[in-house]
PDB file of C-alpha atoms in Angstrom:
ATOM      1  CA  UNK A   1    -129.115  -4.018 -40.143  1.00 68.00           C
ATOM      2  CA  UNK A   2    -125.575  -3.731 -41.767  1.00 78.00           C
ATOM      3  CA  UNK A   3    -126.097  -5.093 -45.842  1.00 91.00           C
ATOM      4  CA  UNK A   4    -122.931  -4.550 -46.636  1.00 94.00           C
ATOM      5  CA  UNK A   5    -120.107  -7.189 -43.434  1.00 95.00           C
ATOM      6  CA  UNK A   6    -117.264  -7.028 -44.261  1.00 96.00           C
ATOM      7  CA  UNK A   7    -116.286  -9.581 -41.349  1.00 92.00           C
ATOM      8  CA  UNK A   8    -112.356  -9.475 -40.926  1.00 95.00           C
ATOM      9  CA  UNK A   9    -110.699  -6.368 -39.979  1.00 94.00           C
ATOM     10  CA  UNK A  10    -107.513  -7.156 -40.632  1.00 96.00           C
ATOM     11  CA  UNK A  11    -105.523  -9.016 -42.536  1.00 97.00           C
ATOM     12  CA  UNK A  12    -101.799  -9.623 -42.785  1.00 98.00           C
ATOM     13  CA  UNK A  13     -99.649 -11.432 -45.781  1.00 98.00           C
ATOM     14  CA  UNK A  14     -95.843 -11.386 -46.967  1.00 98.00           C
ATOM     15  CA  UNK A  15     -95.213  -9.883 -50.221  1.00 98.00           C
ATOM     16  CA  UNK A  16     -95.489 -11.854 -53.137  1.00 98.00           C
ATOM     17  CA  UNK A  17     -98.376 -14.043 -51.645  1.00 98.00           C
ATOM     18  CA  UNK A  18    -102.040 -14.024 -52.636  1.00 98.00           C
ATOM     19  CA  UNK A  19    -104.029 -11.522 -50.352  1.00 98.00           C
ATOM     20  CA  UNK A  20    -107.950 -12.330 -50.404  1.00 98.00           C
ATOM     21  CA  UNK A  21    -110.589 -10.175 -48.927  1.00 98.00           C
ATOM     22  CA  UNK A  22    -114.137 -10.720 -48.332  1.00 98.00           C
ATOM     23  CA  UNK A  23    -117.385  -8.940 -48.410  1.00 98.00           C
ATOM     24  CA  UNK A  24    -120.854 -10.899 -47.432  1.00 97.00           C
ATOM     25  CA  UNK A  25    -123.915  -8.681 -48.411  1.00 97.00           C
ATOM     26  CA  UNK A  26    -127.739  -9.242 -48.035  1.00 96.00           C
ATOM     27  CA  UNK A  27    -129.293  -7.604 -49.985  1.00 93.00           C
ATOM     28  CA  UNK A  28    -130.194  -9.492 -53.409  1.00 93.00           C
ATOM     29  CA  UNK A  29    -131.396  -6.797 -55.236  1.00 93.00           C
ATOM     30  CA  UNK A  30    -127.921  -4.781 -55.405  1.00 94.00           C
ATOM     31  CA  UNK A  31    -126.518  -4.496 -59.256  1.00 93.00           C
ATOM     32  CA  UNK A  32    -122.888  -3.301 -58.522  1.00 95.00           C
ATOM     33  CA  UNK A  33    -119.766  -3.973 -56.126  1.00 96.00           C
ATOM     34  CA  UNK A  34    -116.900  -2.396 -55.632  1.00 95.00           C
ATOM     35  CA  UNK A  35    -113.867  -1.961 -53.729  1.00 97.00           C
ATOM     36  CA  UNK A  36    -112.307   0.822 -52.359  1.00 96.00           C
ATOM     37  CA  UNK A  37    -108.219   1.181 -51.409  1.00 97.00           C
ATOM     38  CA  UNK A  38    -107.684   3.904 -48.783  1.00 95.00           C
ATOM     39  CA  UNK A  39    -104.348   4.620 -46.834  1.00 93.00           C
ATOM     40  CA  UNK A  40    -104.559   7.132 -43.083  1.00 88.00           C
ATOM     41  CA  UNK A  41    -106.129  10.259 -43.727  1.00 85.00           C
ATOM     42  CA  UNK A  42    -106.928   9.738 -47.544  1.00 90.00           C
ATOM     43  CA  UNK A  43    -110.219   9.322 -49.308  1.00 93.00           C
ATOM     44  CA  UNK A  44    -110.744   6.366 -50.578  1.00 94.00           C
ATOM     45  CA  UNK A  45    -109.699   5.319 -53.829  1.00 95.00           C
ATOM     46  CA  UNK A  46    -111.328   3.397 -56.165  1.00 94.00           C
ATOM     47  CA  UNK A  47    -110.420  -0.529 -56.740  1.00 96.00           C
ATOM     48  CA  UNK A  48    -112.288  -2.297 -58.983  1.00 95.00           C
ATOM     49  CA  UNK A  49    -116.104  -3.060 -59.491  1.00 95.00           C
ATOM     50  CA  UNK A  50    -118.324  -5.886 -60.757  1.00 96.00           C
ATOM     51  CA  UNK A  51    -121.447  -5.883 -62.160  1.00 95.00           C
ATOM     52  CA  UNK A  52    -124.159  -8.089 -60.283  1.00 96.00           C
ATOM     53  CA  UNK A  53    -124.390 -10.179 -63.771  1.00 96.00           C
ATOM     54  CA  UNK A  54    -120.974 -10.908 -64.300  1.00 97.00           C
ATOM     55  CA  UNK A  55    -118.791 -13.327 -61.506  1.00 97.00           C
ATOM     56  CA  UNK A  56    -115.335 -11.985 -62.040  1.00 98.00           C
ATOM     57  CA  UNK A  57    -113.396  -9.121 -62.826  1.00 97.00           C
ATOM     58  CA  UNK A  58    -109.650  -8.824 -63.491  1.00 97.00           C
ATOM     59  CA  UNK A  59    -107.489  -5.610 -63.414  1.00 96.00           C
ATOM     60  CA  UNK A  60    -103.986  -6.497 -63.370  1.00 97.00           C
ATOM     61  CA  UNK A  61    -102.906  -7.605 -59.711  1.00 98.00           C
ATOM     62  CA  UNK A  62    -106.234  -6.959 -58.995  1.00 98.00           C
ATOM     63  CA  UNK A  63    -109.595  -9.550 -59.007  1.00 98.00           C
ATOM     64  CA  UNK A  64    -112.835  -9.790 -58.082  1.00 98.00           C
ATOM     65  CA  UNK A  65    -115.193 -12.263 -57.433  1.00 98.00           C
ATOM     66  CA  UNK A  66    -118.708 -12.440 -57.168  1.00 98.00           C
ATOM     67  CA  UNK A  67    -121.065 -14.841 -55.794  1.00 97.00           C
ATOM     68  CA  UNK A  68    -124.274 -14.219 -56.232  1.00 96.00           C
ATOM     69  CA  UNK A  69    -125.542 -17.134 -54.622  1.00 96.00           C
ATOM     70  CA  UNK A  70    -123.781 -16.967 -51.429  1.00 97.00           C
ATOM     71  CA  UNK A  71    -124.065 -13.405 -51.631  1.00 97.00           C
ATOM     72  CA  UNK A  72    -120.341 -12.838 -51.015  1.00 98.00           C
ATOM     73  CA  UNK A  73    -117.513 -11.449 -52.753  1.00 97.00           C
ATOM     74  CA  UNK A  74    -114.282 -11.218 -52.789  1.00 98.00           C
ATOM     75  CA  UNK A  75    -110.892  -9.384 -53.565  1.00 98.00           C
ATOM     76  CA  UNK A  76    -107.805 -11.096 -54.308  1.00 98.00           C
ATOM     77  CA  UNK A  77    -104.193  -9.185 -54.923  1.00 98.00           C
ATOM     78  CA  UNK A  78    -101.879 -11.737 -56.976  1.00 98.00           C
ATOM     79  CA  UNK A  79     -99.051 -10.833 -55.592  1.00 98.00           C
ATOM     80  CA  UNK A  80     -99.412  -8.798 -52.664  1.00 98.00           C
ATOM     81  CA  UNK A  81     -96.903  -5.765 -52.662  1.00 98.00           C
ATOM     82  CA  UNK A  82     -96.173  -3.413 -49.935  1.00 96.00           C
ATOM     83  CA  UNK A  83     -97.842  -0.532 -50.810  1.00 96.00           C
ATOM     84  CA  UNK A  84    -100.566  -2.682 -51.079  1.00 97.00           C
ATOM     85  CA  UNK A  85    -101.151  -1.713 -47.011  1.00 97.00           C
ATOM     86  CA  UNK A  86    -104.483  -0.109 -46.935  1.00 97.00           C
ATOM     87  CA  UNK A  87    -107.960  -0.557 -45.554  1.00 96.00           C
ATOM     88  CA  UNK A  88    -110.052  -1.971 -48.021  1.00 97.00           C
ATOM     89  CA  UNK A  89    -113.518  -0.892 -48.451  1.00 96.00           C
ATOM     90  CA  UNK A  90    -116.638  -3.189 -49.860  1.00 96.00           C
ATOM     91  CA  UNK A  91    -119.832  -1.543 -51.106  1.00 95.00           C
ATOM     92  CA  UNK A  92    -122.433  -2.337 -52.943  1.00 94.00           C
ATOM     93  CA  UNK A  93    -125.495  -0.683 -54.675  1.00 92.00           C
ATOM     94  CA  UNK A  94    -128.524  -0.567 -56.810  1.00 88.00           C
ATOM     95  CA  UNK A  95    -128.113   1.664 -60.536  1.00 82.00           C
ATOM     96  CA  UNK A  96    -130.005   4.165 -59.076  1.00 79.00           C
ATOM     97  CA  UNK A  97    -129.547   4.482 -55.804  1.00 81.00           C
ATOM     98  CA  UNK A  98    -126.461   5.517 -52.671  1.00 86.00           C
ATOM     99  CA  UNK A  99    -123.346   2.752 -52.251  1.00 89.00           C
ATOM    100  CA  UNK A 100    -123.767   1.122 -48.952  1.00 91.00           C
ATOM    101  CA  UNK A 101    -119.864   0.177 -47.393  1.00 92.00           C
ATOM    102  CA  UNK A 102    -118.554  -2.472 -45.220  1.00 93.00           C
ATOM    103  CA  UNK A 103    -116.706  -1.045 -41.727  1.00 92.00           C
ATOM    104  CA  UNK A 104    -113.029  -1.557 -43.674  1.00 95.00           C
ATOM    105  CA  UNK A 105    -110.296  -4.542 -43.712  1.00 96.00           C
ATOM    106  CA  UNK A 106    -106.849  -3.387 -43.125  1.00 96.00           C
ATOM    107  CA  UNK A 107    -104.335  -5.660 -45.154  1.00 98.00           C
ATOM    108  CA  UNK A 108    -100.803  -5.392 -43.503  1.00 98.00           C
ATOM    109  CA  UNK A 109     -98.531  -6.797 -46.624  1.00 98.00           C
ATOM    110  CA  UNK A 110     -94.551  -7.471 -44.514  1.00 97.00           C
ATOM    111  CA  UNK A 111     -91.555  -6.877 -46.560  1.00 93.00           C
TER     112      UNK A 111
ATOM    113  CA  UNK B   1    -107.438  18.600 -63.777  1.00 61.00           C
ATOM    114  CA  UNK B   2    -110.971  17.648 -62.852  1.00 69.00           C
ATOM    115  CA  UNK B   3    -111.402  16.071 -59.006  1.00 92.00           C
ATOM    116  CA  UNK B   4    -113.341  16.968 -56.033  1.00 95.00           C
ATOM    117  CA  UNK B   5    -112.072  19.644 -53.242  1.00 95.00           C
ATOM    118  CA  UNK B   6    -112.190  19.523 -49.860  1.00 96.00           C
ATOM    119  CA  UNK B   7    -111.269  22.522 -47.610  1.00 92.00           C
ATOM    120  CA  UNK B   8    -109.748  22.898 -44.376  1.00 92.00           C
ATOM    121  CA  UNK B   9    -107.893  19.906 -44.317  1.00 93.00           C
ATOM    122  CA  UNK B  10    -107.949  19.473 -40.450  1.00 94.00           C
ATOM    123  CA  UNK B  11    -110.400  22.320 -38.269  1.00 94.00           C
ATOM    124  CA  UNK B  12    -110.870  23.090 -34.463  1.00 93.00           C
ATOM    125  CA  UNK B  13    -114.120  23.968 -32.962  1.00 90.00           C
ATOM    126  CA  UNK B  14    -115.377  24.689 -29.179  1.00 90.00           C
ATOM    127  CA  UNK B  15    -117.970  23.715 -27.967  1.00 88.00           C
ATOM    128  CA  UNK B  16    -121.080  25.873 -28.189  1.00 87.00           C
ATOM    129  CA  UNK B  17    -120.133  26.276 -32.282  1.00 91.00           C
ATOM    130  CA  UNK B  18    -120.941  26.023 -35.612  1.00 94.00           C
ATOM    131  CA  UNK B  19    -119.163  25.180 -38.381  1.00 94.00           C
ATOM    132  CA  UNK B  20    -118.849  24.329 -42.107  1.00 96.00           C
ATOM    133  CA  UNK B  21    -116.741  22.020 -44.144  1.00 96.00           C
ATOM    134  CA  UNK B  22    -116.350  22.879 -47.651  1.00 97.00           C
ATOM    135  CA  UNK B  23    -116.776  20.170 -50.902  1.00 97.00           C
ATOM    136  CA  UNK B  24    -116.377  21.521 -54.290  1.00 97.00           C
ATOM    137  CA  UNK B  25    -116.253  19.149 -57.538  1.00 97.00           C
ATOM    138  CA  UNK B  26    -115.123  20.038 -61.188  1.00 95.00           C
ATOM    139  CA  UNK B  27    -116.804  16.839 -62.500  1.00 94.00           C
ATOM    140  CA  UNK B  28    -120.195  17.381 -63.720  1.00 93.00           C
ATOM    141  CA  UNK B  29    -121.428  15.444 -61.442  1.00 93.00           C
ATOM    142  CA  UNK B  30    -124.980  15.601 -60.278  1.00 93.00           C
ATOM    143  CA  UNK B  31    -124.184  12.815 -57.388  1.00 94.00           C
ATOM    144  CA  UNK B  32    -123.006  14.094 -54.070  1.00 96.00           C
ATOM    145  CA  UNK B  33    -122.428  12.878 -50.916  1.00 96.00           C
ATOM    146  CA  UNK B  34    -121.164  13.412 -46.689  1.00 97.00           C
ATOM    147  CA  UNK B  35    -119.855  10.417 -44.959  1.00 96.00           C
ATOM    148  CA  UNK B  36    -118.087   9.931 -41.127  1.00 96.00           C
ATOM    149  CA  UNK B  37    -115.181   8.125 -40.653  1.00 93.00           C
ATOM    150  CA  UNK B  38    -114.703   7.611 -36.576  1.00 91.00           C
ATOM    151  CA  UNK B  39    -111.435   5.495 -35.698  1.00 84.00           C
ATOM    152  CA  UNK B  40    -111.029   1.132 -36.741  1.00 78.00           C
ATOM    153  CA  UNK B  41    -115.240   2.622 -38.252  1.00 83.00           C
ATOM    154  CA  UNK B  42    -116.496   2.330 -41.558  1.00 86.00           C
ATOM    155  CA  UNK B  43    -118.123   5.195 -43.694  1.00 92.00           C
ATOM    156  CA  UNK B  44    -121.588   6.563 -41.963  1.00 93.00           C
ATOM    157  CA  UNK B  45    -123.302   7.807 -44.260  1.00 94.00           C
ATOM    158  CA  UNK B  46    -124.684  11.879 -43.026  1.00 97.00           C
ATOM    159  CA  UNK B  47    -126.486  13.332 -46.199  1.00 97.00           C
ATOM    160  CA  UNK B  48    -126.484  13.241 -49.771  1.00 96.00           C
ATOM    161  CA  UNK B  49    -128.107  14.845 -52.679  1.00 96.00           C
ATOM    162  CA  UNK B  50    -128.444  13.444 -56.228  1.00 92.00           C
ATOM    163  CA  UNK B  51    -129.839  16.756 -57.696  1.00 93.00           C
ATOM    164  CA  UNK B  52    -129.470  20.155 -57.229  1.00 95.00           C
ATOM    165  CA  UNK B  53    -131.636  21.783 -54.700  1.00 95.00           C
ATOM    166  CA  UNK B  54    -132.698  18.417 -53.291  1.00 95.00           C
ATOM    167  CA  UNK B  55    -130.954  16.459 -50.452  1.00 96.00           C
ATOM    168  CA  UNK B  56    -132.392  13.154 -48.392  1.00 96.00           C
ATOM    169  CA  UNK B  57    -131.009  12.401 -44.408  1.00 96.00           C
ATOM    170  CA  UNK B  58    -128.448   9.453 -44.234  1.00 94.00           C
ATOM    171  CA  UNK B  59    -128.159   7.548 -41.724  1.00 91.00           C
ATOM    172  CA  UNK B  60    -126.799   9.876 -39.010  1.00 95.00           C
ATOM    173  CA  UNK B  61    -127.746  13.239 -40.251  1.00 96.00           C
ATOM    174  CA  UNK B  62    -129.018  14.264 -36.802  1.00 96.00           C
ATOM    175  CA  UNK B  63    -126.766  18.124 -36.174  1.00 96.00           C
ATOM    176  CA  UNK B  64    -125.517  18.544 -39.574  1.00 97.00           C
ATOM    177  CA  UNK B  65    -126.955  19.912 -42.393  1.00 97.00           C
ATOM    178  CA  UNK B  66    -126.233  21.018 -45.585  1.00 98.00           C
ATOM    179  CA  UNK B  67    -127.492  22.936 -48.819  1.00 97.00           C
ATOM    180  CA  UNK B  68    -127.113  22.413 -52.181  1.00 98.00           C
ATOM    181  CA  UNK B  69    -127.631  26.053 -54.440  1.00 97.00           C
ATOM    182  CA  UNK B  70    -125.041  24.547 -56.866  1.00 97.00           C
ATOM    183  CA  UNK B  71    -124.588  21.515 -58.426  1.00 96.00           C
ATOM    184  CA  UNK B  72    -120.475  22.018 -57.620  1.00 97.00           C
ATOM    185  CA  UNK B  73    -120.427  22.638 -54.403  1.00 98.00           C
ATOM    186  CA  UNK B  74    -122.294  20.558 -51.011  1.00 98.00           C
ATOM    187  CA  UNK B  75    -121.070  21.814 -48.138  1.00 98.00           C
ATOM    188  CA  UNK B  76    -121.063  20.474 -44.360  1.00 97.00           C
ATOM    189  CA  UNK B  77    -122.395  22.077 -41.505  1.00 97.00           C
ATOM    190  CA  UNK B  78    -121.856  20.297 -38.308  1.00 96.00           C
ATOM    191  CA  UNK B  79    -123.859  22.093 -35.876  1.00 94.00           C
ATOM    192  CA  UNK B  80    -123.669  22.702 -31.764  1.00 88.00           C
ATOM    193  CA  UNK B  81    -126.326  19.493 -31.475  1.00 87.00           C
ATOM    194  CA  UNK B  82    -124.209  17.098 -33.064  1.00 88.00           C
ATOM    195  CA  UNK B  83    -122.794  15.239 -29.329  1.00 87.00           C
ATOM    196  CA  UNK B  84    -119.257  13.924 -31.099  1.00 90.00           C
ATOM    197  CA  UNK B  85    -118.523  16.074 -33.921  1.00 92.00           C
ATOM    198  CA  UNK B  86    -114.663  14.977 -33.519  1.00 94.00           C
ATOM    199  CA  UNK B  87    -114.680  12.094 -36.321  1.00 95.00           C
ATOM    200  CA  UNK B  88    -112.653  12.524 -40.298  1.00 95.00           C
ATOM    201  CA  UNK B  89    -115.683  13.694 -43.135  1.00 97.00           C
ATOM    202  CA  UNK B  90    -115.113  12.443 -46.449  1.00 96.00           C
ATOM    203  CA  UNK B  91    -116.943  14.474 -49.468  1.00 97.00           C
ATOM    204  CA  UNK B  92    -117.636  12.212 -52.698  1.00 96.00           C
ATOM    205  CA  UNK B  93    -119.299  12.696 -55.894  1.00 95.00           C
ATOM    206  CA  UNK B  94    -120.511  10.252 -58.414  1.00 91.00           C
ATOM    207  CA  UNK B  95    -121.573  10.612 -62.201  1.00 83.00           C
ATOM    208  CA  UNK B  96    -123.389   7.913 -63.101  1.00 77.00           C
ATOM    209  CA  UNK B  97    -123.986   4.213 -61.749  1.00 73.00           C
ATOM    210  CA  UNK B  98    -120.177   3.039 -61.098  1.00 78.00           C
ATOM    211  CA  UNK B  99    -117.589   4.546 -58.475  1.00 84.00           C
ATOM    212  CA  UNK B 100    -117.572   7.440 -56.603  1.00 89.00           C
ATOM    213  CA  UNK B 101    -114.822   9.634 -56.247  1.00 93.00           C
ATOM    214  CA  UNK B 102    -113.482  11.090 -52.300  1.00 95.00           C
ATOM    215  CA  UNK B 103    -112.234  13.991 -51.831  1.00 96.00           C
ATOM    216  CA  UNK B 104    -109.196  14.396 -49.523  1.00 95.00           C
ATOM    217  CA  UNK B 105    -111.675  14.498 -45.733  1.00 95.00           C
ATOM    218  CA  UNK B 106    -111.250  17.025 -42.939  1.00 96.00           C
ATOM    219  CA  UNK B 107    -110.518  15.882 -39.746  1.00 95.00           C
ATOM    220  CA  UNK B 108    -112.589  17.448 -37.678  1.00 95.00           C
ATOM    221  CA  UNK B 109    -111.411  18.964 -33.390  1.00 94.00           C
ATOM    222  CA  UNK B 110    -113.378  19.900 -30.552  1.00 90.00           C
ATOM    223  CA  UNK B 111    -111.378  21.562 -28.094  1.00 86.00           C
TER     224      UNK B 111
END
């Protein structure tokens, strides 16, 4: 039973436009949700997170939205840049527990 | 600089041999994790440790072993019992309920 799902394996957007990456989860007890960015042959790096008590968190071009009733979160990147091309992983965790990762979405930003 | 270091970056192993992957962190983090990533797939948890001298199996622990004798170190041994060991291995550490810090990964190839 996969508790965190990223249903879109890939996404392609034009430079300057908005990228929206989606993530669904099943466990209503998760306390934190995180997004990581990963380049090939490197380890993931933390991008942005949101607590379950909030519905939005913004950091520069990156905004994460949380819809608890739908058990859905999304990452918005505006404006998208070619350097944003990477694999994006959604993760969820309890405050005192291990993270559960989705399978990732490969974002390609075309110049 | 504080960080998490994996070595080696590339590793080749003959079938039937055990091999140990190194993971060291100087972030003073209590929790450490090992993940495996296969092409086109997400991060699957092998083992994790939330405190020195204690560790738990993750989702795919068969054929692997770990130790946590020091807070800074969490080596992973890929044994000959692991049927399909060729993969990209990632180590991570966490200091609290938020983001994880990942190493650069070790690509293991069985020849």
